[in-house]
Short mmCIF file of N, CA and C in Angstrom, two decimals:
data_model
loop_
_atom_site.label_atom_id
_atom_site.label_comp_id
_atom_site.label_asym_id
_atom_site.label_seq_id
_atom_site.Cartn_x
_atom_site.Cartn_y
_atom_site.Cartn_z
N MET B 1343 304.70 79.74 256.14
CA MET B 1343 306.01 79.34 256.59
C MET B 1343 306.30 77.91 256.16
N CYS B 1344 307.58 77.53 256.22
CA CYS B 1344 308.02 76.21 255.80
C CYS B 1344 307.46 75.16 256.76
N SER B 1345 306.93 74.07 256.18
CA SER B 1345 306.34 73.02 257.02
C SER B 1345 307.24 71.80 257.14
N SER B 1346 308.40 71.79 256.49
CA SER B 1346 309.31 70.65 256.58
C SER B 1346 310.01 70.66 257.92
N PRO B 1347 310.27 69.46 258.50
CA PRO B 1347 310.99 69.44 259.78
C PRO B 1347 312.41 69.95 259.61
N GLY B 1348 312.89 70.69 260.56
CA GLY B 1348 314.26 71.20 260.56
C GLY B 1348 314.45 72.52 259.86
N CYS B 1349 313.42 73.10 259.28
CA CYS B 1349 313.63 74.38 258.59
C CYS B 1349 313.37 75.56 259.52
N ASN B 1350 312.96 75.28 260.77
CA ASN B 1350 312.77 76.30 261.80
C ASN B 1350 311.84 77.42 261.37
N SER B 1351 310.79 77.05 260.68
CA SER B 1351 309.75 78.00 260.26
C SER B 1351 310.30 79.16 259.44
N MET B 1352 311.28 78.86 258.55
CA MET B 1352 311.81 79.90 257.66
C MET B 1352 310.79 80.18 256.58
N PRO B 1353 310.73 81.39 256.08
CA PRO B 1353 309.72 81.72 255.06
C PRO B 1353 310.01 81.00 253.75
N ASN B 1354 308.99 80.59 253.07
CA ASN B 1354 309.11 80.00 251.75
C ASN B 1354 309.03 81.14 250.75
N TYR B 1355 310.14 81.47 250.12
CA TYR B 1355 310.21 82.65 249.28
C TYR B 1355 309.36 82.53 248.03
N TYR B 1356 309.09 81.31 247.58
CA TYR B 1356 308.25 81.15 246.41
C TYR B 1356 306.79 81.47 246.74
N LEU B 1357 306.39 81.23 247.98
CA LEU B 1357 305.01 81.52 248.38
C LEU B 1357 304.84 82.92 248.92
N HIS B 1358 305.88 83.47 249.53
CA HIS B 1358 305.75 84.73 250.23
C HIS B 1358 306.35 85.94 249.51
N VAL B 1359 306.77 85.76 248.25
CA VAL B 1359 307.26 86.90 247.48
C VAL B 1359 306.05 87.60 246.89
N PRO B 1360 305.93 88.91 247.08
CA PRO B 1360 304.76 89.60 246.55
C PRO B 1360 304.73 89.57 245.02
N ALA B 1361 303.56 89.44 244.45
CA ALA B 1361 303.36 89.41 243.00
C ALA B 1361 303.42 90.82 242.45
N PRO B 1362 303.75 90.97 241.15
CA PRO B 1362 303.73 92.30 240.55
C PRO B 1362 302.31 92.86 240.60
N GLU B 1363 302.23 94.17 240.68
CA GLU B 1363 300.94 94.84 240.82
C GLU B 1363 300.05 94.63 239.60
N ASP B 1364 300.58 94.89 238.41
CA ASP B 1364 299.74 94.82 237.22
C ASP B 1364 300.41 93.92 236.19
N LEU B 1365 299.87 92.73 235.95
CA LEU B 1365 300.44 91.80 234.99
C LEU B 1365 299.90 92.02 233.58
N SER B 1366 298.90 92.90 233.43
CA SER B 1366 298.32 93.10 232.11
C SER B 1366 299.19 94.01 231.24
N ALA B 1367 299.99 94.90 231.84
CA ALA B 1367 300.84 95.80 231.07
C ALA B 1367 302.10 95.05 230.63
N PRO B 1368 302.46 95.11 229.32
CA PRO B 1368 303.66 94.41 228.86
C PRO B 1368 304.92 95.05 229.44
N THR B 1369 305.84 94.22 229.86
CA THR B 1369 307.11 94.70 230.39
C THR B 1369 308.22 94.29 229.44
N ALA B 1370 309.43 94.81 229.68
CA ALA B 1370 310.58 94.47 228.84
C ALA B 1370 310.89 92.98 228.95
N GLU B 1371 310.72 92.42 230.16
CA GLU B 1371 310.98 91.00 230.33
C GLU B 1371 310.01 90.15 229.53
N MET B 1372 308.74 90.57 229.50
CA MET B 1372 307.73 89.82 228.75
C MET B 1372 308.02 89.88 227.25
N ALA B 1373 308.48 91.02 226.76
CA ALA B 1373 308.83 91.16 225.35
C ALA B 1373 310.00 90.25 224.99
N LEU B 1374 310.98 90.15 225.89
CA LEU B 1374 312.14 89.29 225.66
C LEU B 1374 311.72 87.82 225.62
N VAL B 1375 310.83 87.41 226.54
CA VAL B 1375 310.35 86.03 226.56
C VAL B 1375 309.61 85.72 225.26
N LYS B 1376 308.80 86.67 224.78
CA LYS B 1376 308.06 86.45 223.54
C LYS B 1376 309.01 86.32 222.36
N SER B 1377 310.05 87.17 222.29
CA SER B 1377 310.98 87.08 221.16
C SER B 1377 311.77 85.78 221.20
N LEU B 1378 312.10 85.31 222.41
CA LEU B 1378 312.81 84.03 222.51
C LEU B 1378 311.92 82.87 222.11
N SER B 1379 310.65 82.91 222.48
CA SER B 1379 309.75 81.82 222.09
C SER B 1379 309.50 81.83 220.59
N ASP B 1380 309.46 83.03 219.98
CA ASP B 1380 309.33 83.10 218.52
C ASP B 1380 310.55 82.52 217.83
N ALA B 1381 311.75 82.76 218.41
CA ALA B 1381 312.99 82.24 217.81
C ALA B 1381 313.02 80.73 217.85
N LYS B 1382 312.43 80.13 218.88
CA LYS B 1382 312.43 78.68 218.98
C LYS B 1382 311.55 78.05 217.91
N SER B 1383 310.54 78.75 217.45
CA SER B 1383 309.64 78.19 216.46
C SER B 1383 310.20 78.29 215.04
N ARG B 1384 311.25 79.06 214.82
CA ARG B 1384 311.87 79.18 213.50
C ARG B 1384 312.63 77.91 213.15
N PRO B 1385 312.70 77.56 211.88
CA PRO B 1385 313.48 76.37 211.52
C PRO B 1385 314.97 76.64 211.73
N THR B 1386 315.67 75.64 212.19
CA THR B 1386 317.12 75.77 212.41
C THR B 1386 317.84 75.40 211.13
N PRO B 1387 318.94 76.08 210.82
CA PRO B 1387 319.67 75.74 209.60
C PRO B 1387 320.31 74.37 209.74
N THR B 1388 320.39 73.66 208.63
CA THR B 1388 321.00 72.34 208.65
C THR B 1388 322.48 72.47 208.32
N CYS B 1389 323.28 71.60 208.92
CA CYS B 1389 324.71 71.60 208.66
C CYS B 1389 324.99 70.81 207.40
N GLU B 1390 325.93 71.29 206.63
CA GLU B 1390 326.33 70.56 205.44
C GLU B 1390 327.25 69.43 205.82
N ARG B 1391 327.15 68.35 205.13
CA ARG B 1391 328.02 67.21 205.38
C ARG B 1391 329.40 67.50 204.80
N THR B 1392 330.42 67.27 205.60
CA THR B 1392 331.79 67.53 205.15
C THR B 1392 332.57 66.23 205.08
N GLU B 1393 333.65 66.26 204.37
CA GLU B 1393 334.53 65.09 204.26
C GLU B 1393 335.23 64.86 205.58
N ARG B 1394 335.54 63.61 205.87
CA ARG B 1394 336.31 63.28 207.06
C ARG B 1394 337.77 63.59 206.80
N ALA B 1395 338.45 64.07 207.80
CA ALA B 1395 339.86 64.43 207.67
C ALA B 1395 340.70 63.49 208.52
N THR B 1396 341.90 63.22 208.05
CA THR B 1396 342.87 62.44 208.81
C THR B 1396 343.99 63.38 209.21
N VAL B 1397 344.29 63.41 210.49
CA VAL B 1397 345.38 64.24 210.97
C VAL B 1397 346.42 63.35 211.63
N SER B 1398 347.63 63.84 211.65
CA SER B 1398 348.71 63.10 212.28
C SER B 1398 348.73 63.39 213.77
N LEU B 1399 348.73 62.35 214.56
CA LEU B 1399 348.85 62.52 216.01
C LEU B 1399 350.12 61.81 216.45
N SER B 1400 350.94 62.51 217.15
CA SER B 1400 352.16 61.91 217.64
C SER B 1400 351.87 61.34 219.02
N THR B 1401 351.52 60.06 219.08
CA THR B 1401 351.17 59.44 220.35
C THR B 1401 352.39 58.92 221.07
N THR B 1402 353.43 58.68 220.34
CA THR B 1402 354.70 58.29 220.95
C THR B 1402 355.76 59.26 220.47
N PRO B 1403 356.83 59.40 221.20
CA PRO B 1403 357.87 60.34 220.75
C PRO B 1403 358.48 59.88 219.44
N SER B 1404 358.87 60.84 218.63
CA SER B 1404 359.56 60.53 217.39
C SER B 1404 360.95 60.01 217.69
N VAL B 1405 361.63 60.70 218.59
CA VAL B 1405 362.97 60.31 219.03
C VAL B 1405 363.12 60.68 220.49
N MET B 1406 364.23 60.23 221.05
CA MET B 1406 364.57 60.58 222.43
C MET B 1406 365.90 61.34 222.40
N LEU B 1407 366.00 62.33 223.24
CA LEU B 1407 367.26 63.06 223.43
C LEU B 1407 367.82 62.54 224.75
N ARG B 1408 368.87 61.71 224.66
CA ARG B 1408 369.41 61.02 225.84
C ARG B 1408 370.69 61.70 226.30
N ARG B 1409 370.68 62.12 227.57
CA ARG B 1409 371.87 62.76 228.15
C ARG B 1409 372.89 61.67 228.45
N LEU B 1410 374.15 61.88 228.04
CA LEU B 1410 375.18 60.86 228.18
C LEU B 1410 375.88 60.89 229.53
N ALA B 1411 376.02 62.06 230.13
CA ALA B 1411 376.71 62.16 231.42
C ALA B 1411 375.68 62.12 232.55
N PRO B 1412 376.10 61.72 233.73
CA PRO B 1412 375.15 61.70 234.86
C PRO B 1412 374.64 63.11 235.16
N PRO B 1413 373.42 63.29 235.53
CA PRO B 1413 372.40 62.26 235.65
C PRO B 1413 371.87 61.87 234.27
N ALA B 1414 371.91 60.58 233.95
CA ALA B 1414 371.45 60.08 232.66
C ALA B 1414 369.93 60.21 232.60
N THR B 1415 369.45 61.06 231.72
CA THR B 1415 368.01 61.26 231.55
C THR B 1415 367.68 61.24 230.07
N GLU B 1416 366.42 60.91 229.78
CA GLU B 1416 365.94 60.93 228.40
C GLU B 1416 364.78 61.89 228.29
N PHE B 1417 364.76 62.64 227.21
CA PHE B 1417 363.68 63.58 226.95
C PHE B 1417 362.99 63.17 225.65
N PRO B 1418 361.67 62.98 225.69
CA PRO B 1418 360.95 62.64 224.46
C PRO B 1418 360.84 63.85 223.54
N ILE B 1419 361.05 63.64 222.26
CA ILE B 1419 360.94 64.70 221.27
C ILE B 1419 359.79 64.32 220.34
N PHE B 1420 358.78 65.18 220.28
CA PHE B 1420 357.60 64.95 219.46
C PHE B 1420 357.66 65.80 218.21
N GLU B 1421 356.73 65.57 217.29
CA GLU B 1421 356.65 66.37 216.09
C GLU B 1421 356.43 67.83 216.47
N GLY B 1422 357.10 68.73 215.78
CA GLY B 1422 357.01 70.16 216.08
C GLY B 1422 358.35 70.69 216.55
N VAL B 1423 358.33 71.81 217.25
CA VAL B 1423 359.55 72.46 217.73
C VAL B 1423 359.68 72.26 219.23
N THR B 1424 360.84 71.78 219.65
CA THR B 1424 361.15 71.59 221.06
C THR B 1424 362.25 72.55 221.44
N GLU B 1425 361.99 73.37 222.45
CA GLU B 1425 362.99 74.32 222.91
C GLU B 1425 363.85 73.68 224.00
N ILE B 1426 365.15 73.92 223.93
CA ILE B 1426 366.10 73.37 224.89
C ILE B 1426 366.79 74.54 225.58
N GLY B 1427 366.82 74.49 226.91
CA GLY B 1427 367.43 75.58 227.66
C GLY B 1427 367.59 75.25 229.12
N ALA B 1428 368.08 76.22 229.87
CA ALA B 1428 368.39 76.02 231.29
C ALA B 1428 367.17 76.14 232.20
N ARG B 1429 366.06 76.70 231.70
CA ARG B 1429 364.87 76.84 232.56
C ARG B 1429 363.61 76.93 231.70
N SER B 1430 362.48 76.89 232.39
CA SER B 1430 361.18 77.03 231.72
C SER B 1430 361.14 78.37 231.01
N PRO B 1431 360.46 78.45 229.91
CA PRO B 1431 359.47 77.57 229.31
C PRO B 1431 360.05 76.51 228.38
N ALA B 1432 361.34 76.24 228.42
CA ALA B 1432 361.92 75.20 227.57
C ALA B 1432 361.30 73.85 227.92
N GLN B 1433 361.04 73.04 226.88
CA GLN B 1433 360.49 71.71 227.11
C GLN B 1433 361.56 70.76 227.61
N VAL B 1434 362.81 70.95 227.17
CA VAL B 1434 363.94 70.16 227.65
C VAL B 1434 364.78 71.10 228.51
N VAL B 1435 364.72 70.90 229.83
CA VAL B 1435 365.46 71.75 230.75
C VAL B 1435 366.75 71.04 231.15
N VAL B 1436 367.88 71.67 230.83
CA VAL B 1436 369.20 71.13 231.13
C VAL B 1436 369.76 71.94 232.30
N ASP B 1437 369.87 71.28 233.45
CA ASP B 1437 370.31 71.97 234.67
C ASP B 1437 371.84 72.00 234.72
N ASP B 1438 372.40 72.98 234.03
CA ASP B 1438 373.85 73.16 234.00
C ASP B 1438 374.12 74.64 233.78
N PRO B 1439 375.05 75.24 234.53
CA PRO B 1439 375.29 76.68 234.40
C PRO B 1439 375.86 77.11 233.05
N SER B 1440 376.42 76.19 232.28
CA SER B 1440 376.98 76.56 230.98
C SER B 1440 375.91 76.66 229.89
N VAL B 1441 374.70 76.14 230.16
CA VAL B 1441 373.62 76.16 229.18
C VAL B 1441 372.83 77.45 229.32
N SER B 1442 372.57 78.11 228.19
CA SER B 1442 371.79 79.35 228.19
C SER B 1442 370.32 79.05 228.47
N SER B 1443 369.59 80.05 228.92
CA SER B 1443 368.18 79.84 229.24
C SER B 1443 367.37 79.47 228.01
N ARG B 1444 367.67 80.05 226.86
CA ARG B 1444 367.07 79.66 225.57
C ARG B 1444 368.23 79.26 224.67
N HIS B 1445 368.70 78.04 224.82
CA HIS B 1445 369.93 77.61 224.18
C HIS B 1445 369.74 77.20 222.72
N ALA B 1446 368.80 76.27 222.48
CA ALA B 1446 368.64 75.74 221.13
C ALA B 1446 367.20 75.29 220.90
N CYS B 1447 366.87 75.03 219.62
CA CYS B 1447 365.57 74.48 219.24
C CYS B 1447 365.81 73.26 218.37
N LEU B 1448 365.03 72.22 218.62
CA LEU B 1448 365.08 71.00 217.82
C LEU B 1448 363.74 70.86 217.13
N GLU B 1449 363.76 70.93 215.80
CA GLU B 1449 362.53 70.83 215.02
C GLU B 1449 362.41 69.43 214.44
N CYS B 1450 361.27 68.81 214.70
CA CYS B 1450 361.00 67.47 214.18
C CYS B 1450 359.80 67.60 213.26
N ARG B 1451 359.97 67.20 212.00
CA ARG B 1451 358.85 67.28 211.08
C ARG B 1451 358.79 66.04 210.19
N ARG B 1452 357.61 65.79 209.68
CA ARG B 1452 357.40 64.62 208.82
C ARG B 1452 358.01 64.88 207.45
N ALA B 1453 358.78 63.93 207.02
CA ALA B 1453 359.33 63.98 205.66
C ALA B 1453 358.48 63.02 204.82
N GLY B 1454 358.92 62.70 203.67
CA GLY B 1454 358.18 61.79 202.80
C GLY B 1454 358.10 60.38 203.37
N LYS B 1455 357.01 59.68 203.04
CA LYS B 1455 356.80 58.28 203.39
C LYS B 1455 356.85 58.00 204.89
N GLY B 1456 356.41 58.94 205.71
CA GLY B 1456 356.33 58.71 207.15
C GLY B 1456 357.64 58.86 207.90
N ASP B 1457 358.73 59.13 207.20
CA ASP B 1457 360.00 59.35 207.89
C ASP B 1457 359.97 60.72 208.56
N ALA B 1458 360.88 60.90 209.48
CA ALA B 1458 360.98 62.19 210.16
C ALA B 1458 362.35 62.80 209.86
N GLU B 1459 362.39 64.11 209.85
CA GLU B 1459 363.67 64.80 209.73
C GLU B 1459 363.80 65.77 210.88
N PHE B 1460 365.05 66.00 211.29
CA PHE B 1460 365.33 66.79 212.48
C PHE B 1460 366.31 67.90 212.12
N VAL B 1461 365.98 69.11 212.57
CA VAL B 1461 366.85 70.26 212.34
C VAL B 1461 367.12 70.91 213.70
N LEU B 1462 368.40 71.06 214.03
CA LEU B 1462 368.82 71.66 215.29
C LEU B 1462 369.32 73.07 215.01
N SER B 1463 368.83 74.04 215.80
CA SER B 1463 369.22 75.44 215.62
C SER B 1463 369.69 76.01 216.94
N ASP B 1464 370.85 76.67 216.91
CA ASP B 1464 371.33 77.40 218.08
C ASP B 1464 370.54 78.70 218.17
N GLN B 1465 370.17 79.11 219.37
CA GLN B 1465 369.36 80.31 219.57
C GLN B 1465 370.20 81.47 220.10
N GLY B 1466 371.45 81.59 219.63
CA GLY B 1466 372.32 82.68 220.08
C GLY B 1466 372.93 82.40 221.44
N SER B 1467 373.15 81.13 221.75
CA SER B 1467 373.71 80.77 223.06
C SER B 1467 375.14 81.26 223.20
N LYS B 1468 375.55 81.51 224.42
CA LYS B 1468 376.90 82.01 224.69
C LYS B 1468 377.95 80.93 224.46
N ASN B 1469 377.67 79.69 224.91
CA ASN B 1469 378.67 78.63 224.85
C ASN B 1469 378.50 77.66 223.68
N GLY B 1470 377.53 77.90 222.81
CA GLY B 1470 377.42 77.17 221.57
C GLY B 1470 376.68 75.84 221.61
N THR B 1471 376.28 75.42 220.41
CA THR B 1471 375.64 74.13 220.17
C THR B 1471 376.53 73.39 219.18
N PHE B 1472 376.79 72.10 219.46
CA PHE B 1472 377.74 71.33 218.66
C PHE B 1472 377.09 70.03 218.19
N VAL B 1473 377.36 69.66 216.94
CA VAL B 1473 376.92 68.38 216.38
C VAL B 1473 378.17 67.67 215.88
N ARG B 1474 378.39 66.45 216.35
CA ARG B 1474 379.58 65.66 216.01
C ARG B 1474 380.87 66.47 216.21
N GLY B 1475 380.91 67.28 217.28
CA GLY B 1475 382.11 68.03 217.64
C GLY B 1475 382.27 69.37 216.96
N GLU B 1476 381.41 69.73 216.00
CA GLU B 1476 381.53 71.00 215.29
C GLU B 1476 380.43 71.96 215.73
N ARG B 1477 380.83 73.22 215.97
CA ARG B 1477 379.85 74.23 216.37
C ARG B 1477 378.94 74.54 215.19
N ILE B 1478 377.63 74.64 215.46
CA ILE B 1478 376.66 74.86 214.39
C ILE B 1478 375.77 76.06 214.74
N GLN B 1479 375.15 76.61 213.71
CA GLN B 1479 374.08 77.59 213.89
C GLN B 1479 372.74 76.92 213.58
N ARG B 1480 372.71 76.15 212.49
CA ARG B 1480 371.53 75.40 212.07
C ARG B 1480 372.00 74.22 211.23
N GLN B 1481 371.54 73.03 211.61
CA GLN B 1481 372.00 71.85 210.88
C GLN B 1481 370.98 70.72 211.00
N ARG B 1482 370.85 69.97 209.92
CA ARG B 1482 370.03 68.77 209.94
C ARG B 1482 370.81 67.68 210.69
N ILE B 1483 370.11 66.96 211.57
CA ILE B 1483 370.75 65.90 212.34
C ILE B 1483 369.98 64.60 212.12
N GLN B 1484 370.58 63.48 212.55
CA GLN B 1484 369.95 62.19 212.36
C GLN B 1484 370.15 61.31 213.60
N ILE B 1485 369.44 60.19 213.63
CA ILE B 1485 369.52 59.25 214.75
C ILE B 1485 370.98 58.83 214.93
N GLY B 1486 371.43 58.82 216.17
CA GLY B 1486 372.81 58.44 216.48
C GLY B 1486 373.77 59.60 216.61
N ASP B 1487 373.36 60.78 216.17
CA ASP B 1487 374.25 61.95 216.27
C ASP B 1487 374.45 62.34 217.73
N ARG B 1488 375.69 62.74 218.03
CA ARG B 1488 376.02 63.29 219.35
C ARG B 1488 375.89 64.80 219.27
N ILE B 1489 375.16 65.34 220.23
CA ILE B 1489 374.86 66.77 220.26
C ILE B 1489 375.34 67.29 221.60
N ARG B 1490 375.96 68.48 221.58
CA ARG B 1490 376.42 69.07 222.83
C ARG B 1490 375.88 70.48 222.94
N PHE B 1491 375.23 70.76 224.07
CA PHE B 1491 374.77 72.10 224.41
C PHE B 1491 375.73 72.62 225.46
N ALA B 1492 376.60 73.59 225.07
CA ALA B 1492 377.68 74.07 225.92
C ALA B 1492 378.57 72.89 226.26
N ARG B 1493 378.55 72.40 227.52
CA ARG B 1493 379.42 71.27 227.87
C ARG B 1493 378.63 70.01 228.23
N VAL B 1494 377.32 70.00 227.94
CA VAL B 1494 376.46 68.85 228.27
C VAL B 1494 376.16 68.08 226.99
N GLU B 1495 376.53 66.79 226.97
CA GLU B 1495 376.42 65.99 225.74
C GLU B 1495 375.19 65.09 225.76
N PHE B 1496 374.53 65.00 224.59
CA PHE B 1496 373.34 64.18 224.38
C PHE B 1496 373.53 63.34 223.13
N GLU B 1497 372.65 62.35 223.00
CA GLU B 1497 372.60 61.55 221.78
C GLU B 1497 371.15 61.45 221.34
N LEU B 1498 370.92 61.54 220.02
CA LEU B 1498 369.59 61.40 219.47
C LEU B 1498 369.34 59.92 219.21
N THR B 1499 368.35 59.33 219.90
CA THR B 1499 368.09 57.89 219.78
C THR B 1499 366.62 57.64 219.48
N LEU B 1500 366.33 56.44 219.02
CA LEU B 1500 364.94 56.03 218.81
C LEU B 1500 364.32 55.64 220.14
N PRO B 1501 363.01 55.83 220.29
CA PRO B 1501 362.35 55.38 221.52
C PRO B 1501 362.29 53.86 221.56
N ALA B 1502 361.96 53.30 222.71
CA ALA B 1502 361.91 51.84 222.87
C ALA B 1502 360.96 51.19 221.87
N ASP B 1503 359.75 51.74 221.70
CA ASP B 1503 358.83 51.23 220.68
C ASP B 1503 358.91 52.16 219.49
N ALA B 1504 359.62 51.76 218.47
CA ALA B 1504 359.94 52.63 217.34
C ALA B 1504 358.80 52.68 216.33
N THR B 1505 357.61 53.13 216.76
CA THR B 1505 356.50 53.40 215.85
C THR B 1505 356.11 54.86 216.04
N PRO B 1506 356.90 55.79 215.52
CA PRO B 1506 356.71 57.19 215.85
C PRO B 1506 355.48 57.87 215.27
N TRP B 1507 354.95 57.41 214.12
CA TRP B 1507 353.85 58.15 213.50
C TRP B 1507 352.60 57.29 213.49
N GLU B 1508 351.49 57.85 213.96
CA GLU B 1508 350.20 57.17 213.91
C GLU B 1508 349.18 58.17 213.43
N THR B 1509 348.11 57.66 212.78
CA THR B 1509 347.03 58.54 212.35
C THR B 1509 345.74 58.08 212.99
N MET B 1510 344.78 58.99 213.04
CA MET B 1510 343.49 58.69 213.63
C MET B 1510 342.41 59.39 212.83
N GLN B 1511 341.32 58.68 212.53
CA GLN B 1511 340.21 59.28 211.79
C GLN B 1511 339.49 60.27 212.69
N LEU B 1512 339.12 61.41 212.14
CA LEU B 1512 338.32 62.39 212.87
C LEU B 1512 336.91 62.38 212.36
#
């Protein structure tokens, strides 16, 4: 029984578990242990050295989508595709009944020399997507453009710290 104080004489299972009857006969468990120990003694393959890669990480937003009417809010837009709509899973949720649930997509991608380009696409919304007052289906946009989703107006602006692209060694 357990001799430590406070264990109330509980059995010690490591001492009181009965041993197997015959340890001389090989069992499936013993064969598995032997195969695993043999595997450990084999040489391990070496990894080939590869070149280091540089990938683009967007640590700050490329641009901001700023709502012009109250409530004035800003949404960060990063490299890739940002969905705009009235509810999740849209990354930019516009709480207005005139905005469709999947209203539009804003694609931000790297152009030459670290610049970014932006393409806005309507996703079949009922009340339309507008750039500079004209209804669009798909159009390239730029900083300063006024964009309207149904009746909610936004402006594409630069973030406060305008260093949108950074790289990091991997």
